[in-house]
Short mmCIF file of C-alpha atoms in Angstrom, two decimals:
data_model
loop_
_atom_site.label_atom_id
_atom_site.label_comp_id
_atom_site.label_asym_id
_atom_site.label_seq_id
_atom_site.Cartn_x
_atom_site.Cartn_y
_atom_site.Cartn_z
CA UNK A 1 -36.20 -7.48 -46.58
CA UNK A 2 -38.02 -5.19 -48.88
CA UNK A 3 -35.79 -2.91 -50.63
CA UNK A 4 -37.59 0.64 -52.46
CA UNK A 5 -36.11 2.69 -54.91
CA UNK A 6 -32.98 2.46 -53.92
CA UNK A 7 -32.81 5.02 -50.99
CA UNK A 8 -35.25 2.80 -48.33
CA UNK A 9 -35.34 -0.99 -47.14
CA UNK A 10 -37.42 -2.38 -44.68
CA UNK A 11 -35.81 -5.68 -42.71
CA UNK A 12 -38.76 -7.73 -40.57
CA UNK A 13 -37.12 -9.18 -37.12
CA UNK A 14 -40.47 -10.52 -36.47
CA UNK A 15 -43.84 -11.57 -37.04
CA UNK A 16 -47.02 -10.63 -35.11
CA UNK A 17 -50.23 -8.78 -35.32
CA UNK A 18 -48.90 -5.48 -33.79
CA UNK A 19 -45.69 -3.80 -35.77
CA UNK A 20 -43.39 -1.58 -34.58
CA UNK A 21 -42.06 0.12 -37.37
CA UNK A 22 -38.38 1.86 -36.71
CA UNK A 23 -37.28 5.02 -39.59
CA UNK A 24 -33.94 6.14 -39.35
CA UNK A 25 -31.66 8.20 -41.30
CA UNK A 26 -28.66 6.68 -43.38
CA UNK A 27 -26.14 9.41 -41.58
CA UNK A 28 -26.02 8.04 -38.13
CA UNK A 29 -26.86 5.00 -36.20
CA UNK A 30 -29.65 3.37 -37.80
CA UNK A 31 -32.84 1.86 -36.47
CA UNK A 32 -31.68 -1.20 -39.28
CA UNK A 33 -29.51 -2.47 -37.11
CA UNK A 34 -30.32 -1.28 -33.93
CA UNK A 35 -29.45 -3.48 -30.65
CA UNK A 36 -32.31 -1.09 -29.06
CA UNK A 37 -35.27 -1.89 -31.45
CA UNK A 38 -34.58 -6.00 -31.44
CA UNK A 39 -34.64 -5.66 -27.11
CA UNK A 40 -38.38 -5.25 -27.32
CA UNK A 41 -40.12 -9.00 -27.98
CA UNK A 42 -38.60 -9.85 -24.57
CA UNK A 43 -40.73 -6.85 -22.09
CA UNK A 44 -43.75 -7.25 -24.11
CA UNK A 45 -46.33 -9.26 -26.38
CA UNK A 46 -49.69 -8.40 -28.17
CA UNK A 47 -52.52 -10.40 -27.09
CA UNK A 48 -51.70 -13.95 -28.10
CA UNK A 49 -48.25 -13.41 -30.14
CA UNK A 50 -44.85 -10.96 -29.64
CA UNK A 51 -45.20 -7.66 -31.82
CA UNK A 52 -43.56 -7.80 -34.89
CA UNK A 53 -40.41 -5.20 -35.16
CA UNK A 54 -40.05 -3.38 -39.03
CA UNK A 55 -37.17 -1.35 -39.36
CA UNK A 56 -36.78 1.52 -42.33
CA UNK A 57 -33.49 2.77 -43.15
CA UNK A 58 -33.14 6.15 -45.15
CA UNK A 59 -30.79 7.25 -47.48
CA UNK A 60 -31.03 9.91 -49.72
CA UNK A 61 -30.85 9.00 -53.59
CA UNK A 62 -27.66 9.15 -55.56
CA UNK A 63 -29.75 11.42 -58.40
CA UNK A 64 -29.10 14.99 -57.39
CA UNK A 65 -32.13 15.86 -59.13
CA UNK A 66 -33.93 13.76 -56.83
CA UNK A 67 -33.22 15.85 -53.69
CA UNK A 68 -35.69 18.15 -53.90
CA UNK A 69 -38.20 15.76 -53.30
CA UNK A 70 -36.34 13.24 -51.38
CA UNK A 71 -38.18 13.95 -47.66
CA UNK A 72 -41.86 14.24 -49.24
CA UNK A 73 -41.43 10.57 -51.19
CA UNK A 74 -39.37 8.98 -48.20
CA UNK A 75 -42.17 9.58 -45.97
CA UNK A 76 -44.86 8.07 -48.61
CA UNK A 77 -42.72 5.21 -48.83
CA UNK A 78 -43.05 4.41 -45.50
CA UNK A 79 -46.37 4.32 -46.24
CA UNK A 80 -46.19 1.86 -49.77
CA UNK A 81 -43.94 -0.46 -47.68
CA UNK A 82 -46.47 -1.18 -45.39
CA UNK A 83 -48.97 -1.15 -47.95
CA UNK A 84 -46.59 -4.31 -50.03
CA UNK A 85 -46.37 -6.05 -46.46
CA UNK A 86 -49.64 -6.14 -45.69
CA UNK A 87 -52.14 -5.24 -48.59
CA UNK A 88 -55.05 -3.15 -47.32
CA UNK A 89 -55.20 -5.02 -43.76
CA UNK A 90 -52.29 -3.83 -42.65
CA UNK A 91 -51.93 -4.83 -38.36
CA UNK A 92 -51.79 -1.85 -35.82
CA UNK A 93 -48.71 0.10 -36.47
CA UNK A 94 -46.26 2.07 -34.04
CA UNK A 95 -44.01 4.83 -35.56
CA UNK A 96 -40.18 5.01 -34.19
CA UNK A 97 -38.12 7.58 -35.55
CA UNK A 98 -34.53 8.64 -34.30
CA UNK A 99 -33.08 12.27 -35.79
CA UNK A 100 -34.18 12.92 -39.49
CA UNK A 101 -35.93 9.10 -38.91
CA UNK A 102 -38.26 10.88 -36.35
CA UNK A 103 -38.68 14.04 -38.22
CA UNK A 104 -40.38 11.96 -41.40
CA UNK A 105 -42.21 9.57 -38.82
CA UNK A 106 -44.05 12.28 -37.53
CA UNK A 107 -44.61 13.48 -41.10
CA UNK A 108 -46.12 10.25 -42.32
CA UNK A 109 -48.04 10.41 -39.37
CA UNK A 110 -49.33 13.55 -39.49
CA UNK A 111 -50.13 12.70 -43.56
CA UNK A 112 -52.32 9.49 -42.36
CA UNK A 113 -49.95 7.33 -44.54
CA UNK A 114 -50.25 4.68 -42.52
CA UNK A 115 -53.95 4.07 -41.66
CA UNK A 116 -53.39 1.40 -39.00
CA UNK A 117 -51.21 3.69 -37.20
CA UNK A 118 -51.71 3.23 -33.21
CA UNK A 119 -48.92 5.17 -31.60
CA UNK A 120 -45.60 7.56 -32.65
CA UNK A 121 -42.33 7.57 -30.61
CA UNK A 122 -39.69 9.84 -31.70
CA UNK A 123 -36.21 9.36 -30.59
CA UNK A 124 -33.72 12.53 -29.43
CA UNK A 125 -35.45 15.01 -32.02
CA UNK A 126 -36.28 18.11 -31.12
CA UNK A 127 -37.43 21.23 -33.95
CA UNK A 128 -35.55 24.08 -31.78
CA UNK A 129 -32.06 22.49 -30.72
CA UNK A 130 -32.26 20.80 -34.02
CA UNK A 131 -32.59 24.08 -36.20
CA UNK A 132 -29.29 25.20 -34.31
CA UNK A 133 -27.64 22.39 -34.70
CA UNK A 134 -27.59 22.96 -38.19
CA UNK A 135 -25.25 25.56 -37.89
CA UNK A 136 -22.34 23.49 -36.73
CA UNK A 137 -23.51 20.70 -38.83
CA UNK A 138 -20.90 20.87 -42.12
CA UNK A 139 -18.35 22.01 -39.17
CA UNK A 140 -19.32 18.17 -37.50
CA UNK A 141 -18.72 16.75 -40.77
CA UNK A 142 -15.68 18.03 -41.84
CA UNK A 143 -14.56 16.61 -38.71
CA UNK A 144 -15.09 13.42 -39.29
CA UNK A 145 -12.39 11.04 -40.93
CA UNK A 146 -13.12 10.39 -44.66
CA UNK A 147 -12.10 7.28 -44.87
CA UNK A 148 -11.29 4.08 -42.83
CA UNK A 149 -8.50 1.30 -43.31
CA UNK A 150 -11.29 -1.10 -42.03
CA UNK A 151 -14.50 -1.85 -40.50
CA UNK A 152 -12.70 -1.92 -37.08
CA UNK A 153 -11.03 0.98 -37.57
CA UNK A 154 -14.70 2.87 -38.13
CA UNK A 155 -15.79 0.85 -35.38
CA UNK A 156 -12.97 2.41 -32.87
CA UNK A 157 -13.38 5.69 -33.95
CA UNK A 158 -17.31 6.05 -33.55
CA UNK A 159 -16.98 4.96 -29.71
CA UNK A 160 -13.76 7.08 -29.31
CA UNK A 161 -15.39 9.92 -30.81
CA UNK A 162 -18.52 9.46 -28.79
CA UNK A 163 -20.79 9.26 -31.67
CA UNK A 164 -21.50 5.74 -30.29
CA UNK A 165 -21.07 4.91 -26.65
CA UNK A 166 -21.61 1.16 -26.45
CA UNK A 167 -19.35 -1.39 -27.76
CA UNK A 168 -21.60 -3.66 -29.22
CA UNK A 169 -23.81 -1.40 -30.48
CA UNK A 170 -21.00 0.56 -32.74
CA UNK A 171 -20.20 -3.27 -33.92
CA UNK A 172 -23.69 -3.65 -35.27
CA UNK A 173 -24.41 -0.22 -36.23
CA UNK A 174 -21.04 1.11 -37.90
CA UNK A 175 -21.39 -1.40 -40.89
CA UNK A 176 -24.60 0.20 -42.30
CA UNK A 177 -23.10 3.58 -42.08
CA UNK A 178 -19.65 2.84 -44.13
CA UNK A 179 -19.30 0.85 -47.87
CA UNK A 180 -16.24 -0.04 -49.43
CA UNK A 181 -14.26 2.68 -51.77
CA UNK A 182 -14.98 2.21 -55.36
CA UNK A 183 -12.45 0.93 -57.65
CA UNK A 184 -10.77 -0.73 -55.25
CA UNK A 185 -11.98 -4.58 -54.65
CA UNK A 186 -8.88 -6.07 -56.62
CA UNK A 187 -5.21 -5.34 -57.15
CA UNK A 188 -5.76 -5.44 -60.67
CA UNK A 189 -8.19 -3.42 -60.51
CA UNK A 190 -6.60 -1.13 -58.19
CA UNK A 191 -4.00 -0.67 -61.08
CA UNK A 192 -5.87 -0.42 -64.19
CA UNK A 193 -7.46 2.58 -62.29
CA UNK A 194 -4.17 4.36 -62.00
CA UNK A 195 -2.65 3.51 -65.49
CA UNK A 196 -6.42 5.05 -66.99
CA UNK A 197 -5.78 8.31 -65.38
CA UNK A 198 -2.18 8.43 -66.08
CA UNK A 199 -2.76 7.91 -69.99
CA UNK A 200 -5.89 10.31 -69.68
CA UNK A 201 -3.38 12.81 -68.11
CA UNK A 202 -0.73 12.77 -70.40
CA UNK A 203 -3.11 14.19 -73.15
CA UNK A 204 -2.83 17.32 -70.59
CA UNK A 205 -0.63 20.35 -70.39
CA UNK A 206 3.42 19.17 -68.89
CA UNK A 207 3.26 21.61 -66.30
CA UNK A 208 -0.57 20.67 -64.81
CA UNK A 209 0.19 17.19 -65.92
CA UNK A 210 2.46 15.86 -63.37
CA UNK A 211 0.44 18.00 -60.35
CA UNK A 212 -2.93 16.29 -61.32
CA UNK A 213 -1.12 12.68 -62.04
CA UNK A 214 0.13 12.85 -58.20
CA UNK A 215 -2.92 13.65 -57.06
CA UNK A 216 -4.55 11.48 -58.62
CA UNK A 217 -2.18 8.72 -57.60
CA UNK A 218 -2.07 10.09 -54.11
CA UNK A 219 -6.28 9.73 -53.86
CA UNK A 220 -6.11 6.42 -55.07
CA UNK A 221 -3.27 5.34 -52.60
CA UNK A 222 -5.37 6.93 -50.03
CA UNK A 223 -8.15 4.86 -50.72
CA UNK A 224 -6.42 1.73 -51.08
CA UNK A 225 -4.62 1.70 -47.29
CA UNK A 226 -8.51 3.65 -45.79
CA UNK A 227 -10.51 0.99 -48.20
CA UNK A 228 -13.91 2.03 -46.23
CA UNK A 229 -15.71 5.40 -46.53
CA UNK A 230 -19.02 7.04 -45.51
CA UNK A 231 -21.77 5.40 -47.16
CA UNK A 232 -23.86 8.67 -47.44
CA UNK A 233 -22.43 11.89 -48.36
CA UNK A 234 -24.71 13.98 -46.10
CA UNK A 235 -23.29 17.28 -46.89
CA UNK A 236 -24.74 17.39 -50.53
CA UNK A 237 -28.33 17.40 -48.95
CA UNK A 238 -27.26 20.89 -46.92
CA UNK A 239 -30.27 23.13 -48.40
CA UNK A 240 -33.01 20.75 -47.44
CA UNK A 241 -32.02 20.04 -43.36
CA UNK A 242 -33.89 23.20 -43.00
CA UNK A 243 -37.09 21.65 -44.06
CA UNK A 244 -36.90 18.59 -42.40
CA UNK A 245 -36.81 20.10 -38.96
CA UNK A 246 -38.96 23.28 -39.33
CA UNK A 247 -42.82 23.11 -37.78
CA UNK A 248 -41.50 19.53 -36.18
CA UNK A 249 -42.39 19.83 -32.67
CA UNK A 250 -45.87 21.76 -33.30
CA UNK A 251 -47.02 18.98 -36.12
CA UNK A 252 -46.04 16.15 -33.19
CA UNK A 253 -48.21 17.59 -31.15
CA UNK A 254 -51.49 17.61 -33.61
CA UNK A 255 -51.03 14.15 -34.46
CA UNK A 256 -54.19 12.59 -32.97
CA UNK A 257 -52.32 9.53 -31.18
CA UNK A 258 -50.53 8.51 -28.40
CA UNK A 259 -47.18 9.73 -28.30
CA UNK A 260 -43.55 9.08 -26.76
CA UNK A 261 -40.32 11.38 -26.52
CA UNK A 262 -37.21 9.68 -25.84
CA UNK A 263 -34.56 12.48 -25.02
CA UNK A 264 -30.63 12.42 -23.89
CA UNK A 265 -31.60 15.34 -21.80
CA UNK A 266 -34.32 17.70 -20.60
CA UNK A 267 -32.56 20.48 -21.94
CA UNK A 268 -33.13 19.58 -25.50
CA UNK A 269 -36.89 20.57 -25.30
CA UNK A 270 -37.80 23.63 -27.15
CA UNK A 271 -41.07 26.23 -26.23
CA UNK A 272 -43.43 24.31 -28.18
CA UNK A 273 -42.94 20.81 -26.61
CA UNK A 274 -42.06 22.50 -22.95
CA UNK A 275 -45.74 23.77 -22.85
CA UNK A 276 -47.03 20.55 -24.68
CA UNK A 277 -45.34 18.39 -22.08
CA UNK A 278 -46.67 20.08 -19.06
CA UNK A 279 -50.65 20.06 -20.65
CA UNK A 280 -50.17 16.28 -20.84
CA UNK A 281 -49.74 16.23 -24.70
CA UNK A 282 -47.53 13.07 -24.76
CA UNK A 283 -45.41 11.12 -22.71
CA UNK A 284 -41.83 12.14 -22.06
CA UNK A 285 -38.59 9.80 -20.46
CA UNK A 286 -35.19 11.31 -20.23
CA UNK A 287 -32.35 9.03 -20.65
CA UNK A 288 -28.91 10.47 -19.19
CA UNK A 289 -25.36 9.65 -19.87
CA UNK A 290 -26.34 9.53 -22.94
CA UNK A 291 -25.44 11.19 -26.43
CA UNK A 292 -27.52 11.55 -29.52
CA UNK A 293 -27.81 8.08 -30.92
CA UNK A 294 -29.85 7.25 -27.47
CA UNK A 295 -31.44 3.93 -28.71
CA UNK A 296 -27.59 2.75 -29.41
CA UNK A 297 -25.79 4.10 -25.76
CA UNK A 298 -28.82 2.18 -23.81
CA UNK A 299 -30.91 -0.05 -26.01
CA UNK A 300 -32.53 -1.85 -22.78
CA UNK A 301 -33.51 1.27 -21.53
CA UNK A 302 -34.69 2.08 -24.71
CA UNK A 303 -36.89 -0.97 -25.30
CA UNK A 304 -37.86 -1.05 -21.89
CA UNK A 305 -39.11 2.79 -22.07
CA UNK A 306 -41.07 1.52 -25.56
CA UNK A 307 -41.96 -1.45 -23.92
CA UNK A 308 -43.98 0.54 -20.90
CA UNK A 309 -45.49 2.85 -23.58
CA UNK A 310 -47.31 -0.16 -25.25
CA UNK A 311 -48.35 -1.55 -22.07
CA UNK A 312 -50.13 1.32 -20.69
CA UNK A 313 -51.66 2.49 -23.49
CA UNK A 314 -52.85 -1.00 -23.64
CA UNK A 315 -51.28 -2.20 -27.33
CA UNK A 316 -49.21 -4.75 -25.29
CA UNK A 317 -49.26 -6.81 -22.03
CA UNK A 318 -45.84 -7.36 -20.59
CA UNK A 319 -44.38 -10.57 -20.06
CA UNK A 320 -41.49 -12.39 -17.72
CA UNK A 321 -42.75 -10.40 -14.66
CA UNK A 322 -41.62 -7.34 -16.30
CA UNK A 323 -41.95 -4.24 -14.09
CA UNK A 324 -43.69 -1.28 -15.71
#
């Protein structure tokens, strides 16, 4: 695993001369653990070897200051990982991005970061139902629970909830998303926490000192029976979804290279991608009953759609009498 300024790691599955490289966001299901992504060694092989699979997990940095130039440098990273992999003869490269993973793989294409680069796939991202989205976005999140009492428990509630609708995906994908709460990995620990902010608080006011020592004690109660919590805070990056989704769909179209759209459902094309799908810009599969994280609801479809795409563009030749 490479691991890159602490908002980016890249885990290899396997090794080959052709590398499919997964990006995905830190806020959902993640290509980093995807059952979807590992699926594909067993439909297809390079000439003489299986492809090698690369997956990039994003997460914005914990400097605020950082922000503003968090999307710009994530997609250039993608770039300097494959650059430490592989020096300057780096193998021929396929981009898969899912959400805000797809939205900086077509950026990195469209940047040549990645000279190698042979094909770009991106994953239930679309620039127009995207930009609406956004709207109900911090409504989404406030929705969600803040905290879990374990793994399981986040587990349960992402198929419940529908973010996930596979079992065994949500097992391998839910323990990426959540960490544990901070302060809490000991009993002792636990309570030298809470006897700190009850000394700090006595140097308060008596009548805002025993409303700020219960809360205080209340939070910290809280986070010792729901010891797991979100691992990203995705609302503090509000002001910059705008600019990862805006001019999306018209810079996948210029990129000068094969290209794959993976959607839930036809009606999440906008204008731009409607007219480029009927002149033959790129190659389009629709994958129903399922929701956003596609490549986690139906991973063998998934890798089987990715699978084809290599094949007849001629990157791969199948193998096992697979069917394309």
């Amino acid at each position: 695993m490479v691991c890159w300024r602490n908002h980016l790691c890249c885990r290899i599955w396997a090794q080959g001369k052709l590398l499919c490289c997964g990006t995905s966001h830190a806020a959902g299901p993640g290509c980093q653990r995807s059952t979807g992504f590992r699926s594909l060694s067993s439909n297809a092989q390079e000439p003489g070897a299986k492809p090698s699979f690369c997956s990039v997990s994003l997460a914005p940095s914990t400097d605020k200051r950082a922000f503003s130039a968090f999307f710009p440098s994530l997609c250039r990273d993608v770039g300097n990982v494959v650059e430490a992999m592989y020096g300057d003869l780096p193998p021929p490269i396929m981009l898969i991005g899912h959400s805000m993973g797809g939205a900086i793989a077509v950026h990195t294409a469209s940047s040549n970061l990645v000279p190698s680069l042979l094909g770009l796939c991106m994953i239930d991202v679309v620039e127009g139902t995207a930009m609406d989205a956004l709207n109900s976005m911090q409504n989404f999140l406030r929705g969600r629970p803040k905290t879990f009492k374990s793994l399981e428990n986040a587990i349960e509630w992402s198929v419940k909830s529908g973010q996930i609708r596979n079992l065994e995906s949500a097992r391998v994908s839910m323990v990426g998303q959540v960490k544990q709460c901070e302060g809490i990995t000991s009993p002792e620990g636990s309570k030298s926490i809470v006897e700190g902010i009850i000394e700090e608080e006595e140097e308060d006011e008596e009548g805002s000192e025993s409303v700020n020592k219960r809360k205080k004690e209340d939070d910290m109660e809280t986070k010792k029976d729901h010891p797991y919590t979100w691992r990203i805070e995705l609302a503090k990056t509000e002001k910059y979804w705008d600019g990862w989704f805006r001019g999306l769909s018209n810079l996948f179209l210029s990129c000068p290279i094969p290209k794959l759209l993976l959607l839930a459902g036809v009606d999440r094309l906008d204008k731009d991608l409607t007219i480029g799908q009927m002149q033959g810009k790129f190659q389009m599969q629709v994958l129903p009953q399922c929701g956003h994280a596609v490549h986690e609801d139906a991973p063998d479809k998934v890798a089987e759609a990715v699978a084809t795409f290599l094949i007849r563009h001629r990157f791969a030749e199948p193998i096992g009498g697979f069917q394309w």
